[in-house]
């Protein structure tokens, strides 16, 4: 089983809609969860992190964490064409400071 | 947030040669890492760069192929040795910085390596 899984294929959403991205992780002891945005040809940039169960909102982004289900999600409200990118889910491995990354989900916002 | 300067940004190298990538952080950071990202793939951790001691390598990566230095808390280098076309990839350095109750990870701009 992979440490971090993002199984959805490319996601196309119309401008102004909500984009929903999901991520599951295998290590129940994981404590820190991150969402990175990566534009084509660029390095990843951190957009959200979450440590506690529940929702965390930052502007148009909401991260949701459910440790019992080992599930973390990202919602992008009022999607804009500039949100078109690949979104990487990352989990800090318990007992180690390294990050394990999912394969990423490509989001395309259609004007 | 930490600013990480990575160079070179890209290079085209002959097979059998070596390339050293440098990563400079504008503040002291607790940990630094080196990742590889193949085209269309996610990030794969190569190693953790330990200050003052040998790097910790992940499965599938060895010191002879990817020697790493970290002489202080703000600088690290990764060398890709005896390159082959299979080493063509984007190489990224990353640093962890502790903030007010949080620890965040930041990335350099990446080095796009093409081996011919």
PDB file of C-alpha atoms in Angstrom:
ATOM      1  CA  UNK A   1       0.000   0.000   0.000  1.00  0.00           C
ATOM      2  CA  UNK A   2       1.333   3.408  -0.944  1.00  0.00           C
ATOM      3  CA  UNK A   3       1.933   5.863   1.867  1.00  0.00           C
ATOM      4  CA  UNK A   4      -0.197   8.544   0.226  1.00  0.00           C
ATOM      5  CA  UNK A   5      -2.788   7.917  -2.468  1.00  0.00           C
ATOM      6  CA  UNK A   6      -4.534  10.324  -4.764  1.00  0.00           C
ATOM      7  CA  UNK A   7      -6.519   8.210  -7.138  1.00  0.00           C
ATOM      8  CA  UNK A   8      -8.658  10.643  -9.048  1.00  0.00           C
ATOM      9  CA  UNK A   9      -7.835  11.432 -12.642  1.00  0.00           C
ATOM     10  CA  UNK A  10      -7.704  14.935 -14.105  1.00  0.00           C
ATOM     11  CA  UNK A  11     -10.518  17.105 -12.756  1.00  0.00           C
ATOM     12  CA  UNK A  12     -12.225  19.627 -15.012  1.00  0.00           C
ATOM     13  CA  UNK A  13     -14.440  22.211 -13.361  1.00  0.00           C
ATOM     14  CA  UNK A  14     -16.183  25.284 -14.753  1.00  0.00           C
ATOM     15  CA  UNK A  15     -15.051  28.655 -13.521  1.00  0.00           C
ATOM     16  CA  UNK A  16     -16.807  29.566 -10.286  1.00  0.00           C
ATOM     17  CA  UNK A  17     -17.535  25.961  -9.283  1.00  0.00           C
ATOM     18  CA  UNK A  18     -16.074  23.979  -6.400  1.00  0.00           C
ATOM     19  CA  UNK A  19     -13.151  21.635  -7.040  1.00  0.00           C
ATOM     20  CA  UNK A  20     -12.851  18.746  -4.587  1.00  0.00           C
ATOM     21  CA  UNK A  21      -9.670  16.720  -4.179  1.00  0.00           C
ATOM     22  CA  UNK A  22      -9.204  13.658  -1.993  1.00  0.00           C
ATOM     23  CA  UNK A  23      -6.226  11.930  -0.429  1.00  0.00           C
ATOM     24  CA  UNK A  24      -5.816   8.890   1.800  1.00  0.00           C
ATOM     25  CA  UNK A  25      -2.769   7.862   3.790  1.00  0.00           C
ATOM     26  CA  UNK A  26      -1.617   4.579   5.281  1.00  0.00           C
ATOM     27  CA  UNK A  27       0.306   5.567   8.442  1.00  0.00           C
ATOM     28  CA  UNK A  28      -2.238   6.025  11.226  1.00  0.00           C
ATOM     29  CA  UNK A  29       0.372   7.827  13.323  1.00  0.00           C
ATOM     30  CA  UNK A  30       0.793  10.663  10.822  1.00  0.00           C
ATOM     31  CA  UNK A  31       0.259  14.053  12.380  1.00  0.00           C
ATOM     32  CA  UNK A  32       0.795  16.684   9.692  1.00  0.00           C
ATOM     33  CA  UNK A  33      -0.865  17.019   6.320  1.00  0.00           C
ATOM     34  CA  UNK A  34      -0.124  19.395   3.497  1.00  0.00           C
ATOM     35  CA  UNK A  35      -1.497  20.439   0.146  1.00  0.00           C
ATOM     36  CA  UNK A  36       0.885  21.785  -2.460  1.00  0.00           C
ATOM     37  CA  UNK A  37       0.061  23.405  -5.776  1.00  0.00           C
ATOM     38  CA  UNK A  38       2.428  22.852  -8.678  1.00  0.00           C
ATOM     39  CA  UNK A  39       2.148  24.728 -11.931  1.00  0.00           C
ATOM     40  CA  UNK A  40       3.634  23.058 -14.966  1.00  0.00           C
ATOM     41  CA  UNK A  41       7.402  23.473 -14.987  1.00  0.00           C
ATOM     42  CA  UNK A  42       7.460  25.035 -11.527  1.00  0.00           C
ATOM     43  CA  UNK A  43       8.301  23.751  -8.070  1.00  0.00           C
ATOM     44  CA  UNK A  44       5.563  22.928  -5.551  1.00  0.00           C
ATOM     45  CA  UNK A  45       4.260  25.713  -3.350  1.00  0.00           C
ATOM     46  CA  UNK A  46       2.526  25.173  -0.048  1.00  0.00           C
ATOM     47  CA  UNK A  47      -1.096  26.311  -0.004  1.00  0.00           C
ATOM     48  CA  UNK A  48      -2.566  24.606   3.057  1.00  0.00           C
ATOM     49  CA  UNK A  49      -1.535  22.546   6.044  1.00  0.00           C
ATOM     50  CA  UNK A  50      -3.717  20.918   8.671  1.00  0.00           C
ATOM     51  CA  UNK A  51      -2.964  19.099  11.901  1.00  0.00           C
ATOM     52  CA  UNK A  52      -6.321  18.681  13.648  1.00  0.00           C
ATOM     53  CA  UNK A  53      -9.481  16.831  12.717  1.00  0.00           C
ATOM     54  CA  UNK A  54     -12.085  18.989  11.073  1.00  0.00           C
ATOM     55  CA  UNK A  55     -11.968  21.842   8.605  1.00  0.00           C
ATOM     56  CA  UNK A  56      -9.441  24.587   8.096  1.00  0.00           C
ATOM     57  CA  UNK A  57     -10.269  27.479   5.827  1.00  0.00           C
ATOM     58  CA  UNK A  58      -7.899  29.910   4.148  1.00  0.00           C
ATOM     59  CA  UNK A  59      -9.479  32.178   1.577  1.00  0.00           C
ATOM     60  CA  UNK A  60     -11.039  30.052  -1.150  1.00  0.00           C
ATOM     61  CA  UNK A  61      -9.302  26.910   0.101  1.00  0.00           C
ATOM     62  CA  UNK A  62     -10.640  24.512   2.741  1.00  0.00           C
ATOM     63  CA  UNK A  63      -8.719  21.503   3.981  1.00  0.00           C
ATOM     64  CA  UNK A  64     -10.614  18.729   5.736  1.00  0.00           C
ATOM     65  CA  UNK A  65      -8.989  16.065   7.894  1.00  0.00           C
ATOM     66  CA  UNK A  66     -10.482  12.859   9.265  1.00  0.00           C
ATOM     67  CA  UNK A  67      -7.796  10.914  11.101  1.00  0.00           C
ATOM     68  CA  UNK A  68     -10.113   8.020  11.941  1.00  0.00           C
ATOM     69  CA  UNK A  69     -10.704   7.444   8.237  1.00  0.00           C
ATOM     70  CA  UNK A  70      -7.127   8.464   7.319  1.00  0.00           C
ATOM     71  CA  UNK A  71      -8.501  10.883   4.826  1.00  0.00           C
ATOM     72  CA  UNK A  72      -7.673  14.467   3.933  1.00  0.00           C
ATOM     73  CA  UNK A  73      -9.333  16.597   1.288  1.00  0.00           C
ATOM     74  CA  UNK A  74      -9.018  19.998  -0.321  1.00  0.00           C
ATOM     75  CA  UNK A  75     -11.884  22.125  -1.559  1.00  0.00           C
ATOM     76  CA  UNK A  76     -11.341  25.060  -3.877  1.00  0.00           C
ATOM     77  CA  UNK A  77     -14.340  27.382  -3.930  1.00  0.00           C
ATOM     78  CA  UNK A  78     -15.115  29.812  -6.741  1.00  0.00           C
ATOM     79  CA  UNK A  79     -12.513  28.128  -8.927  1.00  0.00           C
ATOM     80  CA  UNK A  80     -10.524  30.434 -11.166  1.00  0.00           C
ATOM     81  CA  UNK A  81      -8.496  29.653 -14.299  1.00  0.00           C
ATOM     82  CA  UNK A  82      -5.393  30.496 -12.264  1.00  0.00           C
ATOM     83  CA  UNK A  83      -6.203  27.492 -10.055  1.00  0.00           C
ATOM     84  CA  UNK A  84      -5.420  25.177 -12.980  1.00  0.00           C
ATOM     85  CA  UNK A  85      -2.454  23.172 -11.701  1.00  0.00           C
ATOM     86  CA  UNK A  86      -1.488  19.860 -10.172  1.00  0.00           C
ATOM     87  CA  UNK A  87      -2.311  19.532  -6.479  1.00  0.00           C
ATOM     88  CA  UNK A  88      -0.075  17.316  -4.377  1.00  0.00           C
ATOM     89  CA  UNK A  89      -1.112  15.831  -1.065  1.00  0.00           C
ATOM     90  CA  UNK A  90       1.752  15.285   1.389  1.00  0.00           C
ATOM     91  CA  UNK A  91       1.948  13.620   4.774  1.00  0.00           C
ATOM     92  CA  UNK A  92       4.720  13.933   7.318  1.00  0.00           C
ATOM     93  CA  UNK A  93       5.729  10.397   8.198  1.00  0.00           C
ATOM     94  CA  UNK A  94       5.496   9.580  11.903  1.00  0.00           C
ATOM     95  CA  UNK A  95       8.872   9.460  13.629  1.00  0.00           C
ATOM     96  CA  UNK A  96      10.559  11.070  10.657  1.00  0.00           C
ATOM     97  CA  UNK A  97      10.452  14.591   9.306  1.00  0.00           C
ATOM     98  CA  UNK A  98      10.312  13.596   5.661  1.00  0.00           C
ATOM     99  CA  UNK A  99       7.225  14.200   3.568  1.00  0.00           C
ATOM    100  CA  UNK A 100       5.554  11.427   1.585  1.00  0.00           C
ATOM    101  CA  UNK A 101       3.771  12.726  -1.504  1.00  0.00           C
ATOM    102  CA  UNK A 102       0.818  11.474  -3.470  1.00  0.00           C
ATOM    103  CA  UNK A 103       1.047  11.370  -7.249  1.00  0.00           C
ATOM    104  CA  UNK A 104      -1.003  14.535  -7.556  1.00  0.00           C
ATOM    105  CA  UNK A 105      -4.296  15.512  -9.140  1.00  0.00           C
ATOM    106  CA  UNK A 106      -4.474  17.793 -12.140  1.00  0.00           C
ATOM    107  CA  UNK A 107      -7.184  20.436 -11.972  1.00  0.00           C
ATOM    108  CA  UNK A 108      -8.334  22.297 -15.070  1.00  0.00           C
ATOM    109  CA  UNK A 109     -10.663  25.246 -14.569  1.00  0.00           C
ATOM    110  CA  UNK A 110     -12.629  25.992 -17.704  1.00  0.00           C
ATOM    111  CA  UNK A 111     -13.496  29.667 -18.269  1.00  0.00           C
TER     112      UNK A 111
ATOM    113  CA  UNK B   1       8.754  31.877   5.015  1.00  0.00           C
ATOM    114  CA  UNK B   2      12.159  30.622   3.983  1.00  0.00           C
ATOM    115  CA  UNK B   3      13.466  31.525   0.558  1.00  0.00           C
ATOM    116  CA  UNK B   4      15.433  28.782  -1.132  1.00  0.00           C
ATOM    117  CA  UNK B   5      17.757  29.528  -4.028  1.00  0.00           C
ATOM    118  CA  UNK B   6      18.657  26.535  -6.140  1.00  0.00           C
ATOM    119  CA  UNK B   7      21.075  26.461  -9.037  1.00  0.00           C
ATOM    120  CA  UNK B   8      21.519  25.687 -11.791  1.00  0.00           C
ATOM    121  CA  UNK B   9      17.905  25.963 -12.897  1.00  0.00           C
ATOM    122  CA  UNK B  10      18.576  23.659 -15.824  1.00  0.00           C
ATOM    123  CA  UNK B  11      21.435  21.878 -17.511  1.00  0.00           C
ATOM    124  CA  UNK B  12      22.114  19.537 -20.364  1.00  0.00           C
ATOM    125  CA  UNK B  13      24.917  17.100 -19.583  1.00  0.00           C
ATOM    126  CA  UNK B  14      26.804  14.362 -21.355  1.00  0.00           C
ATOM    127  CA  UNK B  15      26.410  10.828 -20.083  1.00  0.00           C
ATOM    128  CA  UNK B  16      29.190   9.728 -17.777  1.00  0.00           C
ATOM    129  CA  UNK B  17      29.729  13.205 -16.337  1.00  0.00           C
ATOM    130  CA  UNK B  18      28.610  14.596 -12.973  1.00  0.00           C
ATOM    131  CA  UNK B  19      26.570  17.636 -12.000  1.00  0.00           C
ATOM    132  CA  UNK B  20      26.459  19.342  -8.633  1.00  0.00           C
ATOM    133  CA  UNK B  21      23.286  21.187  -7.652  1.00  0.00           C
ATOM    134  CA  UNK B  22      23.434  23.831  -4.951  1.00  0.00           C
ATOM    135  CA  UNK B  23      20.721  24.901  -2.552  1.00  0.00           C
ATOM    136  CA  UNK B  24      20.992  28.016  -0.381  1.00  0.00           C
ATOM    137  CA  UNK B  25      18.399  28.957   2.237  1.00  0.00           C
ATOM    138  CA  UNK B  26      18.097  32.520   3.508  1.00  0.00           C
ATOM    139  CA  UNK B  27      17.684  31.389   7.108  1.00  0.00           C
ATOM    140  CA  UNK B  28      18.750  28.522   9.319  1.00  0.00           C
ATOM    141  CA  UNK B  29      16.495  25.522   8.882  1.00  0.00           C
ATOM    142  CA  UNK B  30      16.185  22.340  10.851  1.00  0.00           C
ATOM    143  CA  UNK B  31      16.181  19.880   7.980  1.00  0.00           C
ATOM    144  CA  UNK B  32      16.902  19.805   4.272  1.00  0.00           C
ATOM    145  CA  UNK B  33      15.859  17.209   1.739  1.00  0.00           C
ATOM    146  CA  UNK B  34      16.525  16.334  -1.884  1.00  0.00           C
ATOM    147  CA  UNK B  35      13.720  15.083  -4.128  1.00  0.00           C
ATOM    148  CA  UNK B  36      13.510  13.887  -7.708  1.00  0.00           C
ATOM    149  CA  UNK B  37      10.470  14.392  -9.897  1.00  0.00           C
ATOM    150  CA  UNK B  38      10.216  12.456 -13.127  1.00  0.00           C
ATOM    151  CA  UNK B  39       8.041  13.972 -15.889  1.00  0.00           C
ATOM    152  CA  UNK B  40       4.382  13.655 -14.976  1.00  0.00           C
ATOM    153  CA  UNK B  41       5.180  11.970 -11.678  1.00  0.00           C
ATOM    154  CA  UNK B  42       5.107  12.987  -8.061  1.00  0.00           C
ATOM    155  CA  UNK B  43       8.094  13.719  -5.863  1.00  0.00           C
ATOM    156  CA  UNK B  44      10.383  10.921  -4.732  1.00  0.00           C
ATOM    157  CA  UNK B  45      12.643  11.555  -1.766  1.00  0.00           C
ATOM    158  CA  UNK B  46      16.286  10.845  -2.507  1.00  0.00           C
ATOM    159  CA  UNK B  47      17.794  11.626   0.880  1.00  0.00           C
ATOM    160  CA  UNK B  48      17.763  13.761   3.983  1.00  0.00           C
ATOM    161  CA  UNK B  49      20.749  16.091   4.133  1.00  0.00           C
ATOM    162  CA  UNK B  50      22.114  16.004   7.675  1.00  0.00           C
ATOM    163  CA  UNK B  51      24.198  18.893   8.915  1.00  0.00           C
ATOM    164  CA  UNK B  52      27.671  17.724   9.856  1.00  0.00           C
ATOM    165  CA  UNK B  53      27.100  14.044   9.107  1.00  0.00           C
ATOM    166  CA  UNK B  54      26.382  11.681   6.253  1.00  0.00           C
ATOM    167  CA  UNK B  55      23.055  11.994   4.477  1.00  0.00           C
ATOM    168  CA  UNK B  56      20.276   9.467   5.081  1.00  0.00           C
ATOM    169  CA  UNK B  57      19.298   7.816   1.799  1.00  0.00           C
ATOM    170  CA  UNK B  58      15.961   6.333   0.857  1.00  0.00           C
ATOM    171  CA  UNK B  59      15.616   2.879  -0.627  1.00  0.00           C
ATOM    172  CA  UNK B  60      16.935   2.808  -4.170  1.00  0.00           C
ATOM    173  CA  UNK B  61      19.350   5.694  -3.753  1.00  0.00           C
ATOM    174  CA  UNK B  62      23.017   5.363  -2.771  1.00  0.00           C
ATOM    175  CA  UNK B  63      25.741   7.730  -1.740  1.00  0.00           C
ATOM    176  CA  UNK B  64      28.084   6.806  -4.583  1.00  0.00           C
ATOM    177  CA  UNK B  65      25.505   7.909  -7.131  1.00  0.00           C
ATOM    178  CA  UNK B  66      24.065  10.877  -5.236  1.00  0.00           C
ATOM    179  CA  UNK B  67      26.660  12.282  -2.847  1.00  0.00           C
ATOM    180  CA  UNK B  68      25.233  15.032  -0.664  1.00  0.00           C
ATOM    181  CA  UNK B  69      26.899  17.651   1.455  1.00  0.00           C
ATOM    182  CA  UNK B  70      25.481  19.917   4.136  1.00  0.00           C
ATOM    183  CA  UNK B  71      28.279  21.889   5.709  1.00  0.00           C
ATOM    184  CA  UNK B  72      25.998  24.243   7.659  1.00  0.00           C
ATOM    185  CA  UNK B  73      22.352  24.963   8.458  1.00  0.00           C
ATOM    186  CA  UNK B  74      21.683  27.019   5.320  1.00  0.00           C
ATOM    187  CA  UNK B  75      23.446  25.205   2.454  1.00  0.00           C
ATOM    188  CA  UNK B  76      23.431  21.811   0.790  1.00  0.00           C
ATOM    189  CA  UNK B  77      24.603  20.255  -2.453  1.00  0.00           C
ATOM    190  CA  UNK B  78      23.495  17.189  -4.381  1.00  0.00           C
ATOM    191  CA  UNK B  79      25.775  15.635  -6.989  1.00  0.00           C
ATOM    192  CA  UNK B  80      24.388  13.371  -9.675  1.00  0.00           C
ATOM    193  CA  UNK B  81      27.351  11.175 -10.576  1.00  0.00           C
ATOM    194  CA  UNK B  82      28.198   9.200 -13.689  1.00  0.00           C
ATOM    195  CA  UNK B  83      25.002  10.349 -15.321  1.00  0.00           C
ATOM    196  CA  UNK B  84      22.903   8.341 -17.736  1.00  0.00           C
ATOM    197  CA  UNK B  85      19.770   9.368 -19.668  1.00  0.00           C
ATOM    198  CA  UNK B  86      17.680   7.720 -16.927  1.00  0.00           C
ATOM    199  CA  UNK B  87      18.841  10.466 -14.564  1.00  0.00           C
ATOM    200  CA  UNK B  88      17.029  13.080 -16.643  1.00  0.00           C
ATOM    201  CA  UNK B  89      14.577  14.576 -14.207  1.00  0.00           C
ATOM    202  CA  UNK B  90      13.785  17.591 -12.089  1.00  0.00           C
ATOM    203  CA  UNK B  91      15.731  17.712  -8.845  1.00  0.00           C
ATOM    204  CA  UNK B  92      14.320  19.740  -5.959  1.00  0.00           C
ATOM    205  CA  UNK B  93      15.729  20.724  -2.619  1.00  0.00           C
ATOM    206  CA  UNK B  94      13.382  21.321   0.277  1.00  0.00           C
ATOM    207  CA  UNK B  95      13.758  22.768   3.746  1.00  0.00           C
ATOM    208  CA  UNK B  96      11.695  22.525   6.895  1.00  0.00           C
ATOM    209  CA  UNK B  97      11.217  25.684   8.883  1.00  0.00           C
ATOM    210  CA  UNK B  98       9.613  25.894  12.283  1.00  0.00           C
ATOM    211  CA  UNK B  99       7.196  28.752  12.740  1.00  0.00           C
ATOM    212  CA  UNK B 100       4.828  29.696  15.531  1.00  0.00           C
ATOM    213  CA  UNK B 101       3.531  26.243  16.388  1.00  0.00           C
ATOM    214  CA  UNK B 102       3.892  25.027  12.838  1.00  0.00           C
ATOM    215  CA  UNK B 103       6.521  23.349  10.727  1.00  0.00           C
ATOM    216  CA  UNK B 104       6.341  24.047   7.033  1.00  0.00           C
ATOM    217  CA  UNK B 105       8.220  22.689   4.054  1.00  0.00           C
ATOM    218  CA  UNK B 106       9.472  24.929   1.264  1.00  0.00           C
ATOM    219  CA  UNK B 107      11.022  24.091  -2.087  1.00  0.00           C
ATOM    220  CA  UNK B 108      13.727  25.514  -4.269  1.00  0.00           C
ATOM    221  CA  UNK B 109      12.941  26.383  -7.858  1.00  0.00           C
ATOM    222  CA  UNK B 110      14.169  23.010  -9.083  1.00  0.00           C
ATOM    223  CA  UNK B 111      16.908  21.915 -11.467  1.00  0.00           C
ATOM    224  CA  UNK B 112      15.782  20.458 -14.770  1.00  0.00           C
ATOM    225  CA  UNK B 113      18.468  17.995 -15.813  1.00  0.00           C
ATOM    226  CA  UNK B 114      18.697  16.454 -19.260  1.00  0.00           C
ATOM    227  CA  UNK B 115      21.335  13.806 -19.891  1.00  0.00           C
ATOM    228  CA  UNK B 116      22.234  13.128 -23.512  1.00  0.00           C
TER     229      UNK B 116
END
